[in-house]
Amino acid sequence: MTDLVSDPKTISPTRTGATVEFRGLRRTFGATTALDGLDLTVEPGELVALLGPSGCGKTTALRTLAGFERPDSGEVLVDGEDITGVPAHRRDAGMVFQSYSLFPHLTALDNIAFGLRMSGIRKAERRARAAELLELVGLSQHAGRYPHQLSGGQQQRIALARALALQPRVLLLDEPLSALDAQVRLTLREEIRRLQQKLGITTLFVTHDQEEALSMADRVAVMRAGRLEQCAPPAELYERPATAFVAEFVGVMSRIPARTGADDGTVHVLGRRLPVNGRLLGTEAVGGTGEVDVLVRPEAVEVTADKNGTSRIMGAAFLGATSRLTVRLANGAEVSADVPTHAMTTLPVGAAVTLTLPERPVLVDRRRASDGGGS
């Protein structure tokens, strides 16, 4: 696959990125609430990924910004200007869809130039601009090809170039990579990010793919039931989730039954007393003694072969340099743990093991009713 041109001489940013604000957006469809008071600000030149389960409202938020949906209440602002009532064709936003939506009867060059033609740009100027964008996305040699003569990745590049042709203030990407195979998706997401950073265009990216969101975005906005759960840089979202929903939705997280200490900010888990990271997710604080769950990532769980261990390996999945074990505790809870693949010779399925956690603060949440007994 041809890379995007890393430093094209003919294309440069013509303006700085715009500030985008959602203020108290609410949108319902019959009895279904798609947006429930959404508040979010996207800074100039920033790429924010909207991430969440199906039906959480992320696509509705994007379509509301594009002008394809009208909110029941709330405001959409771009650079401080309220555009809530502005028609879609006057919003100065470029949009790339999952389905590409290229015109089958137009060549790659003419697809890119279509919006320029509709805007009354002279033929010579629009064709020159389209040619520059073809160079930018690395497809100059395919200018005369029709969509059916291009691969899926190439079609999506053309769709991206078409969205950029009118130099919009905001770029909107609605799951643009989900129809592509894994290798093309990996390459194209890196190239989209590189291009977005070069042009400095404010971008909202809707995806259900956590890896895409975490690898591409400056910040990830996790949505649930029409509301914003947390918006933060990827590392903060992964390491310091604000809610139990974010903790379990982003990445893999296991729940280990535990018991809190006597108002000392610690928790007893897997035979060790560990400090809590400062709060009980979803509540105000950890206090008193009681049954809770400790939330842990697979890479934080240490597994040791132990013939007298009370835990047992129930399954293993090869992930390359690491393998992911499913370990069942004596109380029935199951925990995911990542170990070096070379260590699997001493950790076969069915082996008795002991699990431990490193001595650092842990995330704690209310005990779920379905969890097993204490630690």
Coordinates of N, CA and C in Angstrom, one line a residue, residues 199-336:
L199 N -2.4 18.8 8.9 CA -3.3 19.9 8.5 C -3.9 20.7 9.7
G200 N -3.8 20.1 10.9 CA -4.2 20.8 12.1 C -5.7 21.0 12.1
I201 N -6.5 20.1 11.5 CA -7.9 20.2 11.5 C -8.6 19.5 12.7
T202 N -9.5 20.2 13.3 CA -10.3 19.6 14.4 C -11.1 18.4 13.9
T203 N -11.0 17.3 14.6 CA -11.6 16.1 14.1 C -12.3 15.3 15.2
L204 N -13.5 14.9 14.8 CA -14.3 14.0 15.7 C -14.4 12.6 15.0
F205 N -14.0 11.6 15.7 CA -13.9 10.2 15.1 C -14.8 9.3 15.9
V206 N -15.9 8.8 15.3 CA -16.7 7.8 15.9 C -16.2 6.4 15.6
T207 N -16.0 5.6 16.7 CA -15.6 4.2 16.5 C -16.1 3.3 17.7
H208 N -16.3 2.1 17.4 CA -16.6 1.1 18.5 C -15.3 0.3 18.8
D209 N -14.2 0.6 18.1 CA -13.0 -0.2 18.2 C -12.1 0.6 19.2
Q210 N -11.9 -0.1 20.4 CA -11.1 0.6 21.4 C -9.6 0.8 21.0
E211 N -9.1 -0.1 20.3 CA -7.7 0.0 19.8 C -7.5 1.2 18.9
E212 N -8.5 1.4 18.0 CA -8.5 2.6 17.1 C -8.5 3.9 17.9
A213 N -9.5 3.9 18.9 CA -9.6 5.1 19.7 C -8.4 5.5 20.5
L214 N -7.8 4.5 21.1 CA -6.7 4.7 22.0 C -5.4 5.0 21.2
S215 N -5.3 4.5 20.0 CA -4.0 4.7 19.2 C -4.1 6.0 18.4
M216 N -5.3 6.5 18.1 CA -5.4 7.7 17.2 C -5.7 9.0 17.9
A217 N -6.4 8.9 19.0 CA -7.0 10.2 19.5 C -6.1 10.9 20.5
D218 N -6.2 12.2 20.5 CA -5.6 13.0 21.6 C -6.4 12.8 22.9
R219 N -7.7 12.7 22.8 CA -8.6 12.4 23.9 C -9.7 11.4 23.4
V220 N -10.1 10.6 24.3 CA -11.2 9.6 24.0 C -12.4 10.0 24.9
A221 N -13.5 10.2 24.3 CA -14.8 10.5 25.0 C -15.6 9.2 25.1
V222 N -15.7 8.6 26.3 CA -16.4 7.4 26.4 C -17.9 7.7 26.8
M223 N -18.8 7.2 26.0 CA -20.2 7.5 26.1 C -21.0 6.3 26.6
R224 N -22.1 6.6 27.3 CA -23.0 5.5 27.8 C -24.4 6.1 28.0
A225 N -25.3 5.5 27.3 CA -26.7 5.9 27.4 C -26.9 7.4 27.1
G226 N -26.2 8.0 26.1 CA -26.4 9.3 25.8 C -25.7 10.3 26.6
R227 N -24.9 9.9 27.6 CA -24.1 10.8 28.4 C -22.6 10.5 28.3
L228 N -21.9 11.5 28.7 CA -20.4 11.4 28.7 C -19.9 10.8 30.0
E229 N -19.3 9.7 30.0 CA -18.8 9.1 31.2 C -17.4 9.7 31.6
Q230 N -16.5 9.8 30.6 CA -15.2 10.4 30.8 C -14.6 10.8 29.5
C231 N -13.9 11.9 29.5 CA -13.1 12.3 28.3 C -11.7 12.7 28.7
A232 N -10.8 11.9 28.3 CA -9.4 12.0 28.8 C -8.4 11.5 27.7
P233 N -7.1 11.8 27.8 CA -6.1 11.2 27.0 C -6.1 9.7 27.2
P234 N -5.7 9.0 26.2 CA -5.8 7.5 26.2 C -5.1 6.9 27.5
A235 N -3.9 7.3 27.8 CA -3.2 6.7 29.0 C -4.0 7.0 30.3
E236 N -4.5 8.2 30.4 CA -5.3 8.5 31.6 C -6.6 7.7 31.7
L237 N -7.2 7.5 30.6 CA -8.5 6.8 30.5 C -8.2 5.3 30.9
Y238 N -7.1 4.8 30.5 CA -6.8 3.4 30.7 C -6.3 3.2 32.2
E239 N -5.5 4.1 32.7 CA -4.9 3.9 34.0 C -5.7 4.5 35.1
R240 N -6.5 5.6 34.8 CA -7.2 6.2 35.9 C -8.7 6.5 35.4
P241 N -9.4 5.4 35.2 CA -10.8 5.5 34.8 C -11.6 6.2 35.8
A242 N -12.6 7.1 35.4 CA -13.4 7.8 36.4 C -14.6 7.0 36.9
T243 N -15.0 6.0 36.2 CA -16.1 5.2 36.6 C -15.8 3.7 36.3
A244 N -16.6 2.9 37.0 CA -16.5 1.4 36.8 C -16.8 1.1 35.3
F245 N -17.8 1.8 34.7 CA -18.1 1.5 33.3 C -16.9 1.7 32.4
V246 N -16.2 2.9 32.6 CA -15.1 3.2 31.8 C -14.0 2.1 32.0
A247 N -13.7 1.8 33.3 CA -12.7 0.8 33.6 C -12.9 -0.5 32.9
E248 N -14.2 -1.0 32.8 CA -14.4 -2.3 32.2 C -14.7 -2.2 30.7
F249 N -15.0 -1.0 30.2 CA -15.3 -0.9 28.8 C -14.0 -0.8 28.0
V250 N -13.1 0.0 28.6 CA -11.8 0.3 27.9 C -10.8 -0.8 28.3
G251 N -10.4 -1.6 27.4 CA -9.4 -2.7 27.7 C -10.1 -3.9 28.4
V252 N -9.3 -4.8 29.0 CA -9.8 -5.9 29.7 C -9.7 -5.7 31.2
M253 N -10.7 -5.9 31.9 CA -10.6 -5.7 33.4 C -11.3 -6.9 34.1
S254 N -10.7 -7.4 35.1 CA -11.3 -8.5 35.9 C -11.7 -7.9 37.3
R255 N -12.7 -8.6 37.9 CA -13.1 -8.2 39.2 C -12.7 -9.3 40.2
I256 N -12.0 -8.9 41.2 CA -11.6 -9.8 42.3 C -12.2 -9.5 43.6
P257 N -13.0 -10.4 44.2 CA -13.7 -10.1 45.4 C -12.6 -9.7 46.5
A258 N -12.9 -8.7 47.3 CA -12.0 -8.2 48.3 C -12.8 -7.6 49.5
R259 N -12.1 -7.1 50.5 CA -12.7 -6.5 51.7 C -11.9 -5.3 52.1
T260 N -12.7 -4.2 52.3 CA -12.0 -3.0 52.7 C -11.5 -3.0 54.1
G261 N -10.5 -2.2 54.4 CA -10.0 -2.1 55.8 C -10.8 -1.2 56.7
A262 N -10.5 -1.1 57.9 CA -11.2 -0.3 58.9 C -10.9 1.2 58.7
D263 N -11.5 1.8 57.7 CA -11.3 3.3 57.5 C -9.9 3.7 57.3
D264 N -9.0 2.7 56.8 CA -7.6 3.1 56.6 C -7.2 3.2 55.2
G265 N -8.2 3.2 54.3 CA -7.9 3.4 52.8 C -7.2 2.2 52.2
T266 N -7.4 1.0 52.8 CA -6.8 -0.1 52.2 C -7.8 -1.2 51.9
V267 N -7.4 -2.2 51.1 CA -8.3 -3.3 50.8 C -7.5 -4.6 50.9
H268 N -8.1 -5.6 51.4 CA -7.5 -6.9 51.5 C -7.9 -7.8 50.3
V269 N -6.9 -8.2 49.5 CA -7.2 -8.9 48.3 C -6.1 -9.9 48.0
L270 N -6.5 -11.1 47.6 CA -5.5 -12.2 47.3 C -4.4 -12.3 48.4
G271 N -4.8 -12.2 49.6 CA -3.8 -12.4 50.7 C -2.9 -11.2 51.0
R272 N -3.2 -10.1 50.4 CA -2.3 -8.9 50.5 C -3.2 -7.7 50.8
R273 N -2.7 -6.8 51.6 CA -3.4 -5.5 51.9 C -2.8 -4.4 51.0
L274 N -3.6 -3.8 50.2 CA -3.1 -2.8 49.3 C -3.9 -1.5 49.4
P275 N -3.2 -0.4 49.1 CA -3.9 0.9 49.2 C -4.9 1.1 48.0
V276 N -5.9 1.8 48.3 CA -6.9 2.1 47.3 C -6.5 3.4 46.6
N277 N -6.9 3.5 45.3 CA -6.4 4.7 44.6 C -7.1 6.0 45.0
G278 N -7.8 6.0 46.1 CA -8.4 7.2 46.6 C -9.9 7.3 46.7
R279 N -10.6 6.4 45.9 CA -12.0 6.5 45.9 C -12.6 5.2 45.5
L280 N -13.8 5.0 45.8 CA -14.6 3.8 45.3 C -15.3 4.2 44.1
L281 N -15.0 3.6 43.0 CA -15.6 4.0 41.7 C -17.2 4.0 41.8
G282 N -17.8 5.1 41.4 CA -19.2 5.2 41.5 C -19.7 5.7 42.8
T283 N -18.9 5.8 43.8 CA -19.3 6.4 45.1 C -18.3 7.4 45.5
E284 N -18.5 8.0 46.7 CA -17.6 9.1 47.1 C -16.3 8.6 47.7
A285 N -16.3 7.6 48.5 CA -15.1 7.2 49.1 C -15.1 5.7 49.6
V286 N -14.0 5.2 50.0 CA -13.9 3.9 50.6 C -13.8 4.1 52.1
G287 N -14.7 3.5 52.8 CA -14.7 3.7 54.3 C -15.4 2.5 55.0
G288 N -15.0 2.3 56.2 CA -15.6 1.1 56.9 C -15.1 -0.2 56.4
T289 N -15.7 -1.2 56.9 CA -15.3 -2.5 56.3 C -16.5 -3.1 55.5
G290 N -16.2 -3.7 54.5 CA -17.2 -4.2 53.6 C -16.7 -5.0 52.4
E291 N -17.6 -5.7 51.8 CA -17.2 -6.4 50.6 C -17.2 -5.5 49.4
V292 N -16.2 -5.6 48.6 CA -16.0 -4.8 47.4 C -15.4 -5.7 46.3
D293 N -15.2 -5.1 45.1 CA -14.4 -5.7 44.1 C -13.2 -4.9 43.8
V294 N -12.1 -5.5 43.6 CA -10.9 -4.8 43.1 C -10.8 -5.1 41.6
L295 N -10.6 -4.0 40.8 CA -10.6 -4.1 39.3 C -9.2 -4.1 38.9
V296 N -8.8 -5.1 38.1 CA -7.4 -5.3 37.7 C -7.2 -5.6 36.2
R297 N -6.2 -5.1 35.6 CA -5.8 -5.4 34.2 C -5.1 -6.7 34.2
P298 N -5.1 -7.4 33.1 CA -4.4 -8.7 33.0 C -2.9 -8.6 33.2
E299 N -2.3 -7.4 32.8 CA -0.9 -7.3 32.9 C -0.4 -7.0 34.3
A300 N -1.4 -6.7 35.2 CA -1.1 -6.5 36.6 C -1.1 -7.7 37.5
V301 N -1.6 -8.8 36.9 CA -1.8 -10.0 37.7 C -0.6 -10.9 37.6
E302 N 0.0 -11.3 38.7 CA 1.2 -12.2 38.7 C 0.7 -13.6 39.0
V303 N 1.2 -14.6 38.1 CA 0.8 -16.0 38.2 C 2.0 -16.8 38.6
T304 N 1.9 -17.6 39.6 CA 3.0 -18.5 40.0 C 2.5 -19.9 40.1
A305 N 3.2 -20.8 39.5 CA 2.8 -22.3 39.6 C 3.0 -22.7 41.1
D306 N 2.0 -23.3 41.6 CA 2.0 -23.7 43.0 C 1.1 -24.9 43.2
K307 N 1.7 -26.1 43.5 CA 0.9 -27.3 43.6 C -0.1 -27.2 44.8
N308 N 0.1 -26.3 45.7 CA -0.8 -26.1 46.8 C -1.7 -24.9 46.6
G309 N -1.6 -24.3 45.5 CA -2.4 -23.1 45.2 C -3.9 -23.4 45.1
T310 N -4.7 -22.4 45.5 CA -6.2 -22.6 45.5 C -6.8 -22.1 44.2
S311 N -6.1 -21.6 43.3 CA -6.6 -21.1 42.0 C -6.1 -22.1 40.9
R312 N -6.9 -22.1 39.8 CA -6.6 -23.1 38.8 C -6.7 -22.4 37.4
I313 N -5.8 -22.8 36.5 CA -5.8 -22.2 35.1 C -6.9 -23.0 34.3
M314 N -7.9 -22.2 33.8 CA -9.0 -22.8 33.1 C -8.9 -22.7 31.6
G315 N -8.0 -21.8 31.1 CA -7.9 -21.6 29.7 C -6.7 -20.7 29.4
A316 N -6.2 -20.8 28.1 CA -5.1 -20.0 27.7 C -5.3 -19.6 26.2
A317 N -4.9 -18.3 25.9 CA -5.0 -17.8 24.5 C -3.7 -17.2 24.1
F318 N -3.2 -17.7 23.0 CA -1.9 -17.2 22.5 C -2.0 -15.8 21.9
L319 N -1.2 -14.9 22.3 CA -1.3 -13.5 21.8 C 0.0 -13.0 21.2
G320 N 0.9 -14.0 21.0 CA 2.3 -13.6 20.5 C 3.3 -13.7 21.6
A321 N 3.9 -12.6 21.9 CA 4.9 -12.6 23.0 C 4.3 -12.9 24.3
T322 N 3.0 -12.7 24.5 CA 2.3 -13.0 25.7 C 1.2 -13.9 25.4
S323 N 0.7 -14.6 26.5 CA -0.4 -15.4 26.4 C -1.4 -15.0 27.6
R324 N -2.7 -15.1 27.3 CA -3.7 -14.6 28.3 C -4.3 -15.9 28.9
L325 N -4.1 -16.0 30.3 CA -4.7 -17.1 31.0 C -6.0 -16.7 31.6
T326 N -6.9 -17.6 31.7 CA -8.2 -17.5 32.5 C -8.0 -18.3 33.7
V327 N -8.0 -17.7 34.9 CA -7.7 -18.4 36.1 C -9.0 -18.3 37.0
R328 N -9.4 -19.4 37.5 CA -10.6 -19.5 38.4 C -10.1 -19.5 39.9
L329 N -10.6 -18.5 40.7 CA -10.2 -18.5 42.1 C -11.0 -19.5 42.9
A330 N -10.7 -19.7 44.1 CA -11.4 -20.7 44.9 C -12.8 -20.3 45.1
N331 N -13.1 -19.0 45.1 CA -14.5 -18.6 45.3 C -15.3 -18.6 44.0
G332 N -14.7 -19.0 42.9 CA -15.4 -19.1 41.7 C -15.2 -17.9 40.7
A333 N -14.7 -16.8 41.2 CA -14.4 -15.7 40.3 C -13.3 -16.0 39.3
E334 N -13.5 -15.5 38.1 CA -12.5 -15.7 37.0 C -11.7 -14.5 36.7
V335 N -10.4 -14.6 36.6 CA -9.5 -13.5 36.4 C -8.6 -13.7 35.2
S336 N -8.4 -12.7 34.4 CA -7.5 -12.8 33.2 C -6.2 -12.3 33.6

